[in-house]
Amino acid sequence: AQKVTQAQTEISVVEKEDVTLDCVYETRDTTYYLFWYKQPPSGELVFLIRRNSFDEQNEISGRYSWNFQKSTSSFNFTITASQVVDSAVYFCALSEAPLYRPAIQGAQKLVFGQGTRLTINP
Amino acid sequence: EPEVTQTPSHQVTQMGQEVILRCVPISNHLYFYWYRQILGQKVEFLVSFYNNEISEKSEIFDDQFSVERPDGSNFTLKIRSTKLEDSAMYFCASSDRPLAGGNNEQFFGPGTRLTVL
């Protein structure tokens, strides 16, 4: 069964600090995808990144970076020089890519973690 | 930029009433989803829909729930007889044909907040 664990329920830091959000996942499939979504106070889900299980390269996008380590089943998210606008709930999610189900291969549910509420204080 | 839209943004209903939540997926997408988020909790998968039939459904998606694509643009979630515990934010999502790597990004709508009194 698939499972995503975000052990940090809430994190609060002062603006300009770096902060890392942890994500640990479980899956039986060898092919899968990992995601991070941001949910600001307005409630919508904002896609941040997708990473497939074959690509363990770290990714950096501006102040955001992601560290994917298959050996520890982790996909951690770091915000450097945090800003007040980064305050939100962040969700890590997993999607399996079952290649043996070609007919519905595209319909792949996302399994979300519990989310981490990040508060950046001025 | 194309986006998923949902109506209404907020629905208030009495327990036992039927509600229909509406979604307009991105026009060329083929796969459609409903997710639910009870206040303060994680986002949970309800159902996926492809080729005019349900692909997968979760344990939450019991006989009280149904989905339909009544025309070429809308995708609806019906709750036949609402319960208090159905109060949640309901997100619709859609995705395109998978890329060569086998996955496709799901685009989420803004959500419908359902309040059951």
Coordinates of N, CA and C in Angstrom, one line a residue, chain A residues 6-101:
Chain A
Q6 N 4.4 12.9 6.6 CA 5.0 14.2 6.9 C 5.0 14.4 8.4
A7 N 6.1 14.1 9.0 CA 6.1 14.0 10.5 C 6.0 15.4 11.1
Q8 N 6.4 16.4 10.4 CA 6.3 17.8 11.0 C 4.9 18.3 10.8
T9 N 4.1 18.5 11.8 CA 2.8 19.0 11.7 C 2.8 20.5 11.5
E10 N 3.6 21.2 12.3 CA 3.7 22.6 12.2 C 5.2 23.0 12.3
I11 N 5.6 24.0 11.5 CA 6.9 24.6 11.6 C 6.7 26.1 11.6
S12 N 7.5 26.8 12.5 CA 7.4 28.2 12.6 C 8.8 28.8 12.6
V13 N 9.2 29.6 11.7 CA 10.5 30.2 11.6 C 10.4 31.7 11.4
V14 N 11.5 32.4 11.6 CA 11.5 33.8 11.3 C 12.0 34.0 9.9
E15 N 11.4 35.0 9.3 CA 11.7 35.4 7.9 C 13.2 35.4 7.6
K16 N 13.6 34.9 6.5 CA 15.0 34.8 6.0 C 15.7 33.5 6.5
E17 N 15.1 32.8 7.4 CA 15.7 31.5 7.8 C 15.4 30.5 6.7
D18 N 16.3 29.5 6.6 CA 16.1 28.3 5.7 C 15.2 27.3 6.5
V19 N 14.4 26.6 5.8 CA 13.5 25.6 6.4 C 13.4 24.4 5.5
T20 N 13.4 23.2 6.1 CA 13.3 22.0 5.4 C 12.0 21.2 5.8
L21 N 11.2 20.8 4.9 CA 10.0 20.1 5.2 C 10.3 18.6 4.8
D22 N 10.1 17.7 5.7 CA 10.4 16.3 5.5 C 9.2 15.5 4.9
C23 N 9.5 14.6 4.0 CA 8.5 13.7 3.5 C 9.1 12.3 3.3
V24 N 8.5 11.3 3.8 CA 8.9 9.9 3.7 C 7.7 9.2 3.1
Y25 N 8.0 8.3 2.2 CA 7.0 7.6 1.5 C 7.2 6.1 1.5
E26 N 6.1 5.4 1.3 CA 6.1 3.9 1.2 C 5.4 3.5 -0.1
T27 N 6.0 2.6 -0.9 CA 5.3 2.1 -2.0 C 5.9 0.7 -2.4
R28 N 5.1 -0.1 -3.0 CA 5.6 -1.4 -3.4 C 6.1 -1.3 -4.9
D29 N 5.6 -0.3 -5.6 CA 6.0 -0.2 -7.0 C 7.4 0.3 -7.2
T30 N 8.0 -0.1 -8.3 CA 9.4 0.4 -8.6 C 9.3 1.7 -9.4
T31 N 8.1 1.9 -10.0 CA 7.9 3.2 -10.8 C 6.8 4.0 -10.1
Y32 N 7.2 5.2 -9.7 CA 6.3 6.1 -9.0 C 6.7 7.5 -9.2
Y33 N 5.8 8.4 -8.8 CA 6.1 9.8 -8.9 C 5.8 10.5 -7.5
L34 N 6.6 11.5 -7.3 CA 6.4 12.2 -6.0 C 6.2 13.7 -6.4
F35 N 5.4 14.3 -5.5 CA 4.9 15.7 -5.8 C 5.0 16.5 -4.5
W36 N 5.1 17.8 -4.7 CA 4.9 18.7 -3.6 C 3.8 19.7 -4.1
Y37 N 2.8 20.0 -3.2 CA 1.8 21.0 -3.4 C 1.8 22.0 -2.3
K38 N 1.5 23.2 -2.6 CA 1.3 24.3 -1.6 C -0.1 24.6 -1.5
Q39 N -0.6 24.8 -0.3 CA -2.0 25.2 -0.1 C -1.9 26.5 0.8
P40 N -2.1 27.6 0.1 CA -2.1 28.9 0.9 C -3.4 29.1 1.6
P41 N -3.5 30.1 2.5 CA -4.7 30.3 3.2 C -6.0 30.4 2.4
S42 N -5.9 30.8 1.1 CA -7.0 30.8 0.2 C -7.6 29.5 -0.1
G43 N -6.8 28.4 0.1 CA -7.3 27.0 0.0 C -7.0 26.3 -1.2
E44 N -6.6 26.9 -2.3 CA -6.3 26.1 -3.5 C -5.1 25.3 -3.4
L45 N -4.9 24.3 -4.2 CA -3.7 23.5 -4.3 C -2.8 23.9 -5.4
V46 N -1.6 24.3 -5.1 CA -0.7 24.9 -6.1 C 0.4 23.8 -6.3
F47 N 0.5 23.4 -7.5 CA 1.6 22.4 -7.9 C 2.9 23.0 -7.8
L48 N 3.9 22.3 -7.1 CA 5.2 22.9 -7.1 C 6.2 22.0 -7.9
I49 N 6.2 20.7 -7.7 CA 7.2 19.9 -8.4 C 6.7 18.5 -8.5
R50 N 7.1 17.8 -9.6 CA 6.9 16.4 -9.8 C 8.3 15.8 -10.0
R51 N 8.5 14.6 -9.4 CA 9.8 13.9 -9.6 C 9.5 12.4 -9.8
N52 N 10.1 11.8 -10.9 CA 9.8 10.4 -11.0 C 10.9 9.5 -10.3
S53 N 10.6 8.3 -10.1 CA 11.4 7.4 -9.3 C 12.8 7.1 -10.0
F54 N 12.9 7.4 -11.2 CA 14.2 7.1 -11.9 C 15.1 8.3 -11.9
D55 N 14.7 9.4 -11.4 CA 15.5 10.6 -11.4 C 15.8 11.0 -10.0
E56 N 17.0 10.7 -9.5 CA 17.3 11.1 -8.2 C 18.1 12.4 -8.1
Q57 N 18.2 13.1 -9.2 CA 18.9 14.4 -9.2 C 18.1 15.4 -8.3
N58 N 18.8 16.1 -7.6 CA 18.2 17.2 -6.8 C 17.8 18.3 -7.8
E59 N 16.8 19.0 -7.4 CA 16.3 20.1 -8.2 C 16.2 21.4 -7.4
I60 N 16.6 22.5 -8.1 CA 16.5 23.8 -7.5 C 15.7 24.7 -8.4
S61 N 14.8 25.4 -7.8 CA 14.0 26.4 -8.5 C 13.9 27.6 -7.7
G62 N 14.8 28.6 -8.0 CA 14.8 29.8 -7.2 C 15.2 29.5 -5.8
R63 N 14.3 29.9 -4.8 CA 14.6 29.6 -3.4 C 14.2 28.2 -3.0
Y64 N 13.6 27.5 -3.9 CA 13.1 26.1 -3.5 C 14.1 25.1 -4.0
S65 N 14.3 24.1 -3.2 CA 15.1 22.9 -3.7 C 14.5 21.7 -3.1
W66 N 14.7 20.6 -3.8 CA 14.2 19.3 -3.4 C 15.3 18.2 -3.4
N67 N 15.3 17.4 -2.4 CA 16.3 16.4 -2.2 C 15.6 15.0 -2.2
F68 N 15.8 14.2 -3.3 CA 15.1 12.9 -3.4 C 16.1 11.9 -3.2
Q69 N 15.9 11.0 -2.2 CA 16.8 9.9 -1.9 C 16.0 8.6 -1.8
K70 N 16.2 7.8 -2.8 CA 15.5 6.5 -2.8 C 15.9 5.6 -1.7
S71 N 17.2 5.7 -1.3 CA 17.7 4.8 -0.2 C 17.0 5.0 1.1
T72 N 16.5 6.2 1.3 CA 15.8 6.4 2.6 C 14.3 6.7 2.3
S73 N 13.9 6.6 1.1 CA 12.5 6.8 0.7 C 12.0 8.2 1.2
S74 N 12.8 9.2 0.9 CA 12.5 10.5 1.3 C 12.6 11.5 0.1
F75 N 11.7 12.5 0.2 CA 11.7 13.6 -0.8 C 11.5 14.9 0.0
N76 N 12.6 15.5 0.4 CA 12.5 16.6 1.3 C 12.5 17.9 0.5
F77 N 11.9 18.9 1.1 CA 11.7 20.2 0.4 C 12.3 21.3 1.3
T78 N 13.2 22.1 0.7 CA 13.9 23.2 1.4 C 13.6 24.5 0.8
I79 N 13.2 25.4 1.6 CA 13.0 26.8 1.2 C 14.1 27.6 1.8
T80 N 14.9 28.3 1.0 CA 16.0 29.1 1.5 C 15.5 30.6 1.6
A81 N 16.1 31.3 2.6 CA 15.7 32.7 2.7 C 14.2 32.9 2.7
S82 N 13.5 32.2 3.6 CA 12.1 32.1 3.6 C 11.4 33.5 3.7
Q83 N 10.2 33.6 3.1 CA 9.5 34.9 3.1 C 8.1 34.7 3.7
V84 N 7.5 35.7 4.2 CA 6.2 35.6 4.8 C 5.2 35.0 3.8
V85 N 5.4 35.3 2.5 CA 4.4 34.7 1.5 C 4.6 33.2 1.4
D86 N 5.6 32.6 1.9 CA 5.8 31.2 1.9 C 4.9 30.5 2.9
S87 N 4.3 31.3 3.8 CA 3.4 30.7 4.8 C 2.2 30.0 4.1
A88 N 2.1 28.7 4.4 CA 1.1 27.9 3.8 C 1.1 26.5 4.4
V89 N 0.2 25.6 4.0 CA 0.3 24.2 4.3 C 1.0 23.5 3.1
Y90 N 2.0 22.7 3.3 CA 2.6 22.1 2.2 C 2.4 20.5 2.3
F91 N 2.0 20.0 1.1 CA 1.7 18.6 1.1 C 2.6 17.9 0.1
C92 N 3.1 16.7 0.6 CA 3.9 15.8 -0.2 C 2.9 14.8 -0.7
A93 N 3.0 14.3 -1.9 CA 2.1 13.3 -2.5 C 2.8 12.3 -3.3
L94 N 2.3 11.1 -3.5 CA 2.8 10.0 -4.2 C 1.8 9.5 -5.2
S95 N 2.3 9.1 -6.4 CA 1.4 8.5 -7.4 C 2.2 7.3 -8.0
E96 N 1.6 6.2 -7.9 CA 2.2 5.0 -8.5 C 2.0 5.1 -10.0
A97 N 2.8 4.5 -10.8 CA 2.7 4.4 -12.3 C 2.7 3.0 -12.7
P98 N 1.6 2.3 -12.5 CA 1.6 0.8 -12.7 C 1.6 0.5 -14.2
L99 N 2.7 0.2 -14.7 CA 2.8 0.0 -16.2 C 2.1 -1.2 -16.6
Y100 N 1.6 -2.1 -15.7 CA 0.9 -3.3 -16.1 C -0.6 -3.0 -16.3
R101 N -1.0 -1.7 -16.1 CA -2.4 -1.3 -16.3 C -2.5 -0.3 -17.4

